[in-house]
Amino acid sequence: MEEKEREHFASRLGFILVAAGCAIGLGNVWRFPYIAGEYGGAAFILIYLIFLAILGLPVMVMEFAVGRASQSSTARSFHILPAQGNFQWFSWWGYIGSMVLLMFYTTVCGWMFAYIFKLGSGEFAAAESEVSQAAFASMIADPGQLVFWMLVSVAIGAVVSFIGVQKGVERVAKFLMAGLFIILIALCIRAVTLPGAEGGLAFYLQPDFSHLFAGDTLPEKFATFGNALYAAMGQAFFSLSVGMGGMAIFGSRIGRDRSLTGEALSATVLDTLVAVLAGLIIFPACFAFGVSPESGPSLVFVTLPIVFGQMPFGQIWGALFFVFMSFAAISTVIAVFETLVTWVEDRWGFSRKKAVLMNVCILAVLSIPCALGFNVWSGFELPGIGNIQAIEDFIVSNNILPLGALILTIFCTWKIGWGWDNLMAEVDAGEGIKFPRWLRPWCTYGIPVLMVIIFIMGYAPMISSLFAG
């Protein structure tokens, strides 16, 4: 197979924004607020931020390094980089994980597109909680509407990827990220100045650790804490999109003029900033208008329309917000779809056109169950997990991402894999922040051990409940 010259990003900013665009998305503005709400707010957020620093950031650096050193996606990285053990089987992990992620992500992205028109048409003018909840329930009960908007999301990801890396993915990411930050800051200012927002700010910013140990007995408290740790770890990996090889693909498209620690830190800071701003919009609004912060996945679709309905020019603000919510969502769809396309190009030498067509057909078909899981197939649920969307989310967030990060960490730091010395040589190549060498014991042993412990704590309550049942 003849090697093609690999297309790189045109600029460092483009690389950082595409990497951040993959990370910044519904994980920040949709999933983060409702997960934080379910686990008690500030105390959970503190654990999440710690996991970002001690788990997510080092793993992102490793993914960048694997991609840049191999100049390939994970389809071939583990074939190219030297290792004593056999890690070639791991090349499929990223493709499967990315596909499962988009199988439910495209449906929720479609919700964002649908709400642009709902807000723009004035459907939520002076809305109250009951009206907002009824509108959301009506939308997800309509299979035709959900499938249509899901296919729109799939099509946009395919078209941008088809155009190419520099002209498509990179150029669109710059526009989407700039617009996203402008509207988030404006809405954040509005939300925190709402009458009654003080309770939401306290819930969001003042840790109350009693939420993490809810229960009457010691086993119940342990189970609650284990679930919170498990959820925080999954959210950290979901938020940064590490553990599936997507960041390795972006790493393969940059040069060696900059060290990778600074690039990973820039992407992580942007990602975290969006999550923090999203929380500063959602939680003050929840308390200002009497909406429970534990509303689950529908939180952003129930709360924000109420806020806009009470605001001057709320119809315009609401439509704009969901335009940029769509930007956040579609930026991830584009970035993750690009990982699928690049994986197929690298694995089998397909042309970009053929790789795009193959993946768009597979994704469109596999995304249908999630769209129907809210209506036609709503009766299909797994005990303790939920409907099809929740099952697919659980597979990715609580299994594929952290397990992938665990295996990648072993590959990058242990002697049976690529090894610490090779990793550091790649990470520190170029100008910029160098990776602290004193973190070697933590990366080599601390991260794997901590992740295994949290896995056990997360699965123990599920297993015990099955036996109890």
Short mmCIF file of C-alpha atoms in Angstrom, two decimals, residues 7-444:
data_model
loop_
_atom_site.label_atom_id
_atom_site.label_comp_id
_atom_site.label_asym_id
_atom_site.label_seq_id
_atom_site.Cartn_x
_atom_site.Cartn_y
_atom_site.Cartn_z
CA GLU A 7 -2.41 16.18 6.08
CA HIS A 8 -1.53 18.30 9.12
CA PHE A 9 -3.37 21.18 10.71
CA ALA A 10 -2.52 24.56 9.21
CA SER A 11 -1.83 26.18 12.59
CA ARG A 12 -1.28 25.43 16.26
CA LEU A 13 -4.49 27.31 17.11
CA GLY A 14 -6.39 25.14 14.67
CA PHE A 15 -5.07 21.98 16.31
CA ILE A 16 -5.94 23.19 19.84
CA LEU A 17 -9.44 24.26 18.79
CA VAL A 18 -10.16 20.99 16.97
CA ALA A 19 -8.90 18.98 19.95
CA ALA A 20 -10.92 21.20 22.29
CA GLY A 21 -13.88 20.97 19.92
CA CYS A 22 -13.76 17.18 20.22
CA ALA A 23 -13.71 17.56 24.00
CA ILE A 24 -16.07 20.55 24.22
CA GLY A 25 -19.56 19.47 23.43
CA LEU A 26 -22.56 17.88 25.01
CA GLY A 27 -20.27 16.42 27.66
CA ASN A 28 -19.86 19.97 28.94
CA VAL A 29 -23.13 21.76 28.22
CA TRP A 30 -25.56 18.85 28.47
CA ARG A 31 -24.08 15.89 30.36
CA PHE A 32 -21.93 17.73 32.92
CA PRO A 33 -24.74 19.86 34.44
CA TYR A 34 -27.19 17.00 34.86
CA ILE A 35 -24.56 14.56 36.21
CA ALA A 36 -23.40 17.24 38.68
CA GLY A 37 -27.02 17.87 39.64
CA GLU A 38 -27.67 14.19 40.29
CA TYR A 39 -24.63 13.88 42.57
CA GLY A 40 -25.10 16.98 44.69
CA GLY A 41 -23.40 19.84 42.88
CA ALA A 42 -20.17 21.41 44.15
CA ALA A 43 -18.79 18.40 46.04
CA PHE A 44 -19.09 16.21 42.94
CA ILE A 45 -17.63 18.97 40.75
CA LEU A 46 -14.58 19.16 43.01
CA ILE A 47 -13.95 15.43 42.55
CA TYR A 48 -14.49 15.80 38.80
CA LEU A 49 -11.89 18.59 38.58
CA ILE A 50 -9.40 16.49 40.55
CA PHE A 51 -9.92 13.58 38.15
CA LEU A 52 -9.42 15.91 35.18
CA ALA A 53 -6.03 16.92 36.58
CA ILE A 54 -4.72 13.57 37.80
CA LEU A 55 -6.27 11.26 35.20
CA GLY A 56 -7.63 13.09 32.15
CA LEU A 57 -4.73 15.44 31.45
CA PRO A 58 -1.92 12.82 31.64
CA VAL A 59 -3.91 10.43 29.43
CA MET A 60 -4.52 13.19 26.87
CA VAL A 61 -0.76 13.84 26.74
CA MET A 62 -0.20 10.12 26.15
CA GLU A 63 -2.77 10.00 23.34
CA PHE A 64 -1.22 13.00 21.61
CA ALA A 65 2.21 11.34 21.89
CA VAL A 66 1.07 8.00 20.47
CA GLY A 67 -0.45 9.75 17.46
CA ARG A 68 2.44 12.12 16.76
CA ALA A 69 5.12 9.46 17.18
CA SER A 70 3.37 7.00 14.85
CA GLN A 71 1.96 9.64 12.48
CA SER A 72 -1.13 7.48 12.36
CA SER A 73 -4.43 6.88 14.06
CA THR A 74 -4.79 4.03 16.54
CA ALA A 75 -5.66 1.86 13.53
CA ARG A 76 -1.89 1.47 13.05
CA SER A 77 -0.22 3.17 16.02
CA PHE A 78 0.10 -0.05 17.98
CA HIS A 79 1.56 -1.77 14.93
CA ILE A 80 4.13 0.99 14.30
CA LEU A 81 5.37 1.84 17.79
CA PRO A 82 7.75 -0.74 19.30
CA ALA A 83 6.41 -2.83 22.19
CA GLN A 84 7.37 -6.11 23.85
CA GLY A 85 3.77 -7.13 24.41
CA ASN A 86 0.98 -7.51 21.86
CA PHE A 87 -1.15 -4.37 21.80
CA GLN A 88 -2.23 -4.60 18.17
CA TRP A 89 -5.68 -5.85 19.17
CA PHE A 90 -6.19 -2.52 20.95
CA SER A 91 -6.31 -0.72 17.60
CA TRP A 92 -10.03 -1.59 17.28
CA TRP A 93 -10.89 -0.03 20.62
CA GLY A 94 -10.98 3.54 19.33
CA TYR A 95 -13.11 2.76 16.30
CA ILE A 96 -15.71 0.82 18.26
CA GLY A 97 -15.81 3.41 21.04
CA SER A 98 -16.17 6.33 18.63
CA MET A 99 -18.97 4.59 16.77
CA VAL A 100 -20.93 3.77 19.95
CA LEU A 101 -20.45 7.34 21.18
CA LEU A 102 -21.93 8.81 17.99
CA MET A 103 -24.77 6.28 18.05
CA PHE A 104 -26.38 8.27 20.88
CA TYR A 105 -24.57 11.59 20.51
CA THR A 106 -26.13 12.30 17.12
CA THR A 107 -29.63 11.92 18.56
CA VAL A 108 -29.00 14.41 21.37
CA CYS A 109 -27.29 16.75 18.88
CA GLY A 110 -30.49 16.54 16.87
CA TRP A 111 -32.42 17.73 19.92
CA MET A 112 -30.32 20.89 19.83
CA PHE A 113 -31.15 21.55 16.20
CA ALA A 114 -34.85 20.99 16.84
CA TYR A 115 -34.83 23.48 19.73
CA ILE A 116 -33.40 26.24 17.54
CA PHE A 117 -36.71 26.30 15.71
CA LYS A 118 -38.80 25.76 18.83
CA LEU A 119 -37.25 28.77 20.58
CA GLY A 120 -37.19 30.87 17.41
CA SER A 121 -40.89 30.29 16.77
CA GLY A 122 -41.82 31.62 20.22
CA GLU A 123 -43.08 28.27 21.50
CA PHE A 124 -41.64 29.02 24.94
CA ALA A 125 -42.67 32.66 25.30
CA ALA A 126 -43.29 33.28 29.02
CA ALA A 127 -42.96 29.54 29.52
CA GLU A 128 -43.50 27.81 32.82
CA SER A 129 -41.97 24.56 33.96
CA GLU A 130 -45.00 22.46 32.97
CA VAL A 131 -45.04 23.91 29.45
CA SER A 132 -41.32 23.32 28.98
CA GLN A 133 -41.47 19.75 30.25
CA ALA A 134 -44.48 18.98 28.06
CA ALA A 135 -42.75 20.38 24.95
CA PHE A 136 -39.66 18.25 25.53
CA ALA A 137 -41.75 15.14 26.20
CA SER A 138 -43.71 15.77 23.01
CA MET A 139 -40.53 16.07 20.94
CA ILE A 140 -38.87 12.86 22.12
CA ALA A 141 -42.17 10.96 21.75
CA ASP A 142 -42.12 11.68 17.99
CA PRO A 143 -39.90 9.03 16.29
CA GLY A 144 -40.02 10.73 12.90
CA GLN A 145 -38.77 14.03 14.31
CA LEU A 146 -35.93 12.42 16.28
CA VAL A 147 -34.74 10.29 13.36
CA PHE A 148 -34.83 13.28 11.01
CA TRP A 149 -32.70 15.51 13.23
CA MET A 150 -30.35 12.63 14.03
CA LEU A 151 -29.75 12.16 10.29
CA VAL A 152 -29.10 15.90 9.92
CA SER A 153 -26.35 15.60 12.54
CA VAL A 154 -24.82 12.58 10.81
CA ALA A 155 -24.92 14.35 7.44
CA ILE A 156 -23.19 17.49 8.72
CA GLY A 157 -20.37 15.46 10.27
CA ALA A 158 -19.92 13.58 7.01
CA VAL A 159 -19.92 16.68 4.79
CA VAL A 160 -17.34 18.56 6.87
CA SER A 161 -15.09 15.51 7.08
CA PHE A 162 -15.44 14.96 3.34
CA ILE A 163 -14.12 18.49 2.64
CA GLY A 164 -10.88 17.68 4.47
CA VAL A 165 -8.85 18.43 7.60
CA GLN A 166 -7.71 22.01 6.97
CA LYS A 167 -10.54 23.30 4.79
CA GLY A 168 -13.29 21.43 6.60
CA VAL A 169 -12.63 20.22 10.14
CA GLU A 170 -10.13 22.92 11.21
CA ARG A 171 -11.90 25.90 9.60
CA VAL A 172 -15.33 24.96 10.97
CA ALA A 173 -13.92 24.31 14.47
CA LYS A 174 -12.47 27.84 14.67
CA PHE A 175 -15.84 29.39 13.81
CA LEU A 176 -17.85 27.15 16.12
CA MET A 177 -15.62 27.65 19.17
CA ALA A 178 -15.53 31.45 18.83
CA GLY A 179 -19.32 31.67 18.62
CA LEU A 180 -19.79 29.24 21.49
CA PHE A 181 -17.71 31.29 23.94
CA ILE A 182 -19.42 34.57 23.08
CA ILE A 183 -22.93 33.30 23.69
CA LEU A 184 -21.96 31.31 26.81
CA ILE A 185 -20.43 34.34 28.50
CA ALA A 186 -23.47 36.50 27.69
CA LEU A 187 -25.91 33.90 29.03
CA CYS A 188 -23.78 33.29 32.10
CA ILE A 189 -24.01 36.98 33.03
CA ARG A 190 -27.77 36.88 32.55
CA ALA A 191 -28.29 33.69 34.58
CA VAL A 192 -26.29 34.71 37.66
CA THR A 193 -28.18 38.02 37.86
CA LEU A 194 -31.64 36.38 37.93
CA PRO A 195 -33.70 36.91 41.12
CA GLY A 196 -33.25 33.80 43.25
CA ALA A 197 -30.06 32.68 41.53
CA GLU A 198 -28.17 32.72 44.83
CA GLY A 199 -29.36 29.23 45.75
CA GLY A 200 -28.07 27.84 42.48
CA LEU A 201 -24.69 29.50 42.96
CA ALA A 202 -24.44 28.02 46.44
CA PHE A 203 -25.39 24.55 45.13
CA TYR A 204 -22.82 24.87 42.37
CA LEU A 205 -19.92 26.52 44.22
CA GLN A 206 -20.20 25.52 47.90
CA PRO A 207 -19.32 21.84 48.44
CA ASP A 208 -21.68 19.84 50.65
CA PHE A 209 -20.04 16.44 51.05
CA SER A 210 -23.08 14.94 52.73
CA HIS A 211 -24.52 14.41 49.23
CA LEU A 212 -21.65 12.03 48.49
CA PHE A 213 -22.42 9.84 51.50
CA ALA A 214 -26.20 9.66 51.36
CA GLY A 215 -27.77 6.61 52.96
CA ASP A 216 -28.81 5.24 56.33
CA THR A 217 -26.27 2.43 56.65
CA LEU A 218 -22.53 2.23 56.06
CA PRO A 219 -22.89 -0.01 52.96
CA GLU A 220 -25.39 2.48 51.49
CA LYS A 221 -23.02 5.39 52.15
CA PHE A 222 -20.15 3.44 50.60
CA ALA A 223 -22.28 2.62 47.55
CA THR A 224 -23.28 6.28 47.09
CA PHE A 225 -19.69 7.44 47.34
CA GLY A 226 -18.52 4.72 44.96
CA ASN A 227 -21.16 5.70 42.41
CA ALA A 228 -20.10 9.35 42.66
CA LEU A 229 -16.42 8.51 42.14
CA TYR A 230 -17.31 6.23 39.24
CA ALA A 231 -19.49 8.92 37.65
CA ALA A 232 -16.83 11.62 38.16
CA MET A 233 -14.16 9.46 36.53
CA GLY A 234 -16.44 8.63 33.61
CA GLN A 235 -17.36 12.31 33.19
CA ALA A 236 -13.69 13.35 33.22
CA PHE A 237 -12.89 10.95 30.39
CA PHE A 238 -16.13 11.72 28.54
CA SER A 239 -15.53 15.46 28.82
CA LEU A 240 -12.00 15.26 27.40
CA SER A 241 -12.83 12.46 24.94
CA VAL A 242 -9.74 10.49 25.96
CA GLY A 243 -9.45 6.72 26.05
CA MET A 244 -10.78 6.00 22.54
CA GLY A 245 -7.87 7.22 20.41
CA GLY A 246 -9.47 10.38 19.05
CA MET A 247 -6.76 12.58 20.53
CA ALA A 248 -4.12 10.28 19.02
CA ILE A 249 -5.53 11.09 15.58
CA PHE A 250 -5.27 14.82 16.20
CA GLY A 251 -1.77 14.31 17.59
CA SER A 252 -0.80 12.61 14.35
CA ARG A 253 -1.68 15.77 12.44
CA ILE A 254 0.69 18.17 14.23
CA GLY A 255 4.42 18.78 13.94
CA ARG A 256 7.14 18.42 16.55
CA ASP A 257 7.79 22.14 17.07
CA ARG A 258 5.71 22.29 20.29
CA SER A 259 5.82 20.02 23.35
CA LEU A 260 2.61 18.11 23.98
CA THR A 261 2.02 18.93 27.67
CA GLY A 262 1.22 22.57 26.89
CA GLU A 263 -1.07 21.60 24.02
CA ALA A 264 -2.98 19.16 26.22
CA LEU A 265 -3.20 21.73 29.00
CA SER A 266 -4.63 24.34 26.60
CA ALA A 267 -7.31 21.95 25.33
CA THR A 268 -8.18 20.86 28.89
CA VAL A 269 -8.50 24.43 30.17
CA LEU A 270 -10.81 25.39 27.28
CA ASP A 271 -12.88 22.27 27.86
CA THR A 272 -13.19 22.88 31.61
CA LEU A 273 -14.01 26.57 31.12
CA VAL A 274 -17.00 25.69 28.95
CA ALA A 275 -18.24 23.17 31.53
CA VAL A 276 -17.92 25.73 34.33
CA LEU A 277 -19.75 28.40 32.31
CA ALA A 278 -22.51 25.93 31.43
CA GLY A 279 -23.01 25.20 35.12
CA LEU A 280 -23.15 28.90 35.90
CA ILE A 281 -26.04 29.15 33.45
CA ILE A 282 -27.96 26.01 34.37
CA PHE A 283 -27.91 25.92 38.19
CA PRO A 284 -28.76 29.58 38.95
CA ALA A 285 -31.60 29.27 36.44
CA CYS A 286 -32.82 26.05 38.08
CA PHE A 287 -33.13 27.67 41.47
CA ALA A 288 -34.48 30.95 40.11
CA PHE A 289 -37.40 29.20 38.41
CA GLY A 290 -37.95 26.27 40.76
CA VAL A 291 -36.63 23.47 38.54
CA SER A 292 -34.92 20.50 40.23
CA PRO A 293 -31.20 20.27 39.39
CA GLU A 294 -31.65 16.49 39.42
CA SER A 295 -33.87 16.50 36.33
CA GLY A 296 -31.46 14.27 34.40
CA PRO A 297 -30.74 14.39 30.63
CA SER A 298 -33.67 16.72 29.95
CA LEU A 299 -32.30 19.40 32.30
CA VAL A 300 -31.01 21.80 29.66
CA PHE A 301 -34.15 21.40 27.55
CA VAL A 302 -36.51 22.06 30.45
CA THR A 303 -34.67 24.78 32.37
CA LEU A 304 -33.30 27.12 29.73
CA PRO A 305 -36.53 27.61 27.75
CA ILE A 306 -38.10 28.84 31.01
CA VAL A 307 -35.28 31.34 31.46
CA PHE A 308 -35.63 32.62 27.91
CA GLY A 309 -39.39 32.85 28.26
CA GLN A 310 -38.91 35.31 31.15
CA MET A 311 -36.23 37.42 29.45
CA PRO A 312 -36.63 40.50 27.25
CA PHE A 313 -36.01 39.36 23.65
CA GLY A 314 -35.99 35.84 25.06
CA GLN A 315 -37.14 34.39 21.75
CA ILE A 316 -33.98 35.67 20.06
CA TRP A 317 -31.67 34.74 22.96
CA GLY A 318 -33.17 31.28 23.14
CA ALA A 319 -32.77 30.56 19.46
CA LEU A 320 -29.19 31.87 19.56
CA PHE A 321 -28.37 29.75 22.58
CA PHE A 322 -29.47 26.55 20.90
CA VAL A 323 -27.66 27.59 17.72
CA PHE A 324 -24.47 27.64 19.72
CA MET A 325 -25.43 24.57 21.74
CA SER A 326 -25.69 22.94 18.35
CA PHE A 327 -22.24 24.32 17.56
CA ALA A 328 -20.84 22.63 20.66
CA ALA A 329 -22.58 19.36 19.83
CA ILE A 330 -21.79 19.29 16.13
CA SER A 331 -18.12 20.18 16.77
CA THR A 332 -17.84 16.89 18.64
CA VAL A 333 -19.79 15.00 15.98
CA ILE A 334 -17.41 16.40 13.33
CA ALA A 335 -14.29 15.63 15.36
CA VAL A 336 -15.35 12.09 16.33
CA PHE A 337 -16.60 11.35 12.81
CA GLU A 338 -13.17 12.46 11.61
CA THR A 339 -11.60 9.83 13.89
CA LEU A 340 -13.74 7.15 12.22
CA VAL A 341 -12.77 8.34 8.74
CA THR A 342 -9.07 8.62 9.54
CA TRP A 343 -9.10 5.19 11.20
CA VAL A 344 -10.53 3.57 8.07
CA GLU A 345 -8.08 5.49 5.83
CA ASP A 346 -5.13 4.32 7.92
CA ARG A 347 -6.32 0.76 8.42
CA TRP A 348 -7.29 -0.17 4.89
CA GLY A 349 -5.87 2.61 2.73
CA PHE A 350 -9.31 3.83 1.64
CA SER A 351 -9.68 7.19 -0.05
CA ARG A 352 -11.31 9.89 2.07
CA LYS A 353 -14.45 9.75 -0.10
CA LYS A 354 -14.81 5.99 0.35
CA ALA A 355 -14.08 6.18 4.10
CA VAL A 356 -16.70 8.91 4.58
CA LEU A 357 -19.37 7.02 2.63
CA MET A 358 -18.69 3.80 4.51
CA ASN A 359 -18.90 5.42 7.93
CA VAL A 360 -21.91 7.63 7.21
CA CYS A 361 -23.95 4.59 6.14
CA ILE A 362 -22.94 2.53 9.18
CA LEU A 363 -23.51 5.40 11.61
CA ALA A 364 -26.91 6.38 10.18
CA VAL A 365 -28.21 2.82 10.65
CA LEU A 366 -26.68 2.24 14.10
CA SER A 367 -27.97 5.57 15.44
CA ILE A 368 -31.62 4.68 14.81
CA PRO A 369 -32.10 2.54 17.97
CA CYS A 370 -31.23 5.48 20.24
CA ALA A 371 -33.70 7.76 18.46
CA LEU A 372 -36.41 5.11 18.78
CA GLY A 373 -35.45 4.31 22.36
CA PHE A 374 -37.40 7.34 23.59
CA ASN A 375 -40.65 6.34 21.89
CA VAL A 376 -41.19 3.16 19.84
CA TRP A 377 -38.67 1.12 21.84
CA SER A 378 -39.04 3.01 25.13
CA GLY A 379 -39.99 -0.21 26.91
CA PHE A 380 -36.51 -1.63 26.38
CA GLU A 381 -34.43 -0.88 29.47
CA LEU A 382 -31.69 -2.50 31.52
CA PRO A 383 -32.26 -2.50 35.30
CA GLY A 384 -30.05 0.02 37.03
CA ILE A 385 -29.02 1.69 33.77
CA GLY A 386 -32.06 2.80 31.77
CA ASN A 387 -33.11 3.13 28.14
CA ILE A 388 -31.06 2.63 24.96
CA GLN A 389 -29.44 6.09 25.18
CA ALA A 390 -28.45 5.46 28.80
CA ILE A 391 -27.09 2.01 27.92
CA GLU A 392 -24.93 3.37 25.11
CA ASP A 393 -23.77 6.24 27.32
CA PHE A 394 -22.91 3.76 30.08
CA ILE A 395 -20.94 1.56 27.66
CA VAL A 396 -18.84 4.52 26.51
CA SER A 397 -18.51 6.71 29.60
CA ASN A 398 -18.15 4.06 32.28
CA ASN A 399 -16.40 1.32 30.34
CA ILE A 400 -14.81 2.05 26.95
CA LEU A 401 -13.29 5.43 27.88
CA PRO A 402 -11.77 4.54 31.27
CA LEU A 403 -10.73 1.02 30.21
CA GLY A 404 -9.17 2.45 27.07
CA ALA A 405 -7.33 5.03 29.16
CA LEU A 406 -6.10 2.27 31.48
CA ILE A 407 -4.73 0.15 28.62
CA LEU A 408 -3.20 3.20 26.93
CA THR A 409 -1.47 4.16 30.19
CA ILE A 410 0.02 0.67 30.50
CA PHE A 411 1.17 0.78 26.88
CA CYS A 412 2.83 4.18 27.31
CA THR A 413 4.51 3.67 30.69
CA TRP A 414 5.23 -0.03 31.21
CA LYS A 415 8.13 -2.00 29.74
CA ILE A 416 5.77 -4.43 28.01
CA GLY A 417 4.53 -1.50 25.92
CA TRP A 418 6.11 1.52 24.29
CA GLY A 419 7.71 2.53 27.57
CA TRP A 420 8.25 5.66 29.65
CA ASP A 421 11.50 6.79 27.99
CA ASN A 422 10.02 6.70 24.49
CA LEU A 423 6.91 8.48 25.75
CA MET A 424 8.89 11.30 27.36
CA ALA A 425 11.09 11.76 24.29
CA GLU A 426 7.99 12.34 22.19
CA VAL A 427 6.04 14.40 24.73
CA ASP A 428 8.90 16.86 25.37
CA ALA A 429 9.97 17.30 21.75
CA GLY A 430 9.67 20.96 20.76
CA GLU A 431 9.25 24.21 22.67
CA GLY A 432 6.88 24.66 25.57
CA ILE A 433 5.98 23.09 28.93
CA LYS A 434 7.82 19.86 29.72
CA PHE A 435 6.12 16.94 31.42
CA PRO A 436 7.19 16.66 35.11
CA ARG A 437 9.50 13.64 35.44
CA TRP A 438 8.57 13.22 39.11
CA LEU A 439 5.11 12.11 37.98
CA ARG A 440 6.53 8.86 36.57
CA PRO A 441 5.46 6.69 39.58
CA TRP A 442 1.98 8.20 39.48
CA CYS A 443 1.54 7.66 35.73
CA THR A 444 3.06 4.16 35.79
#
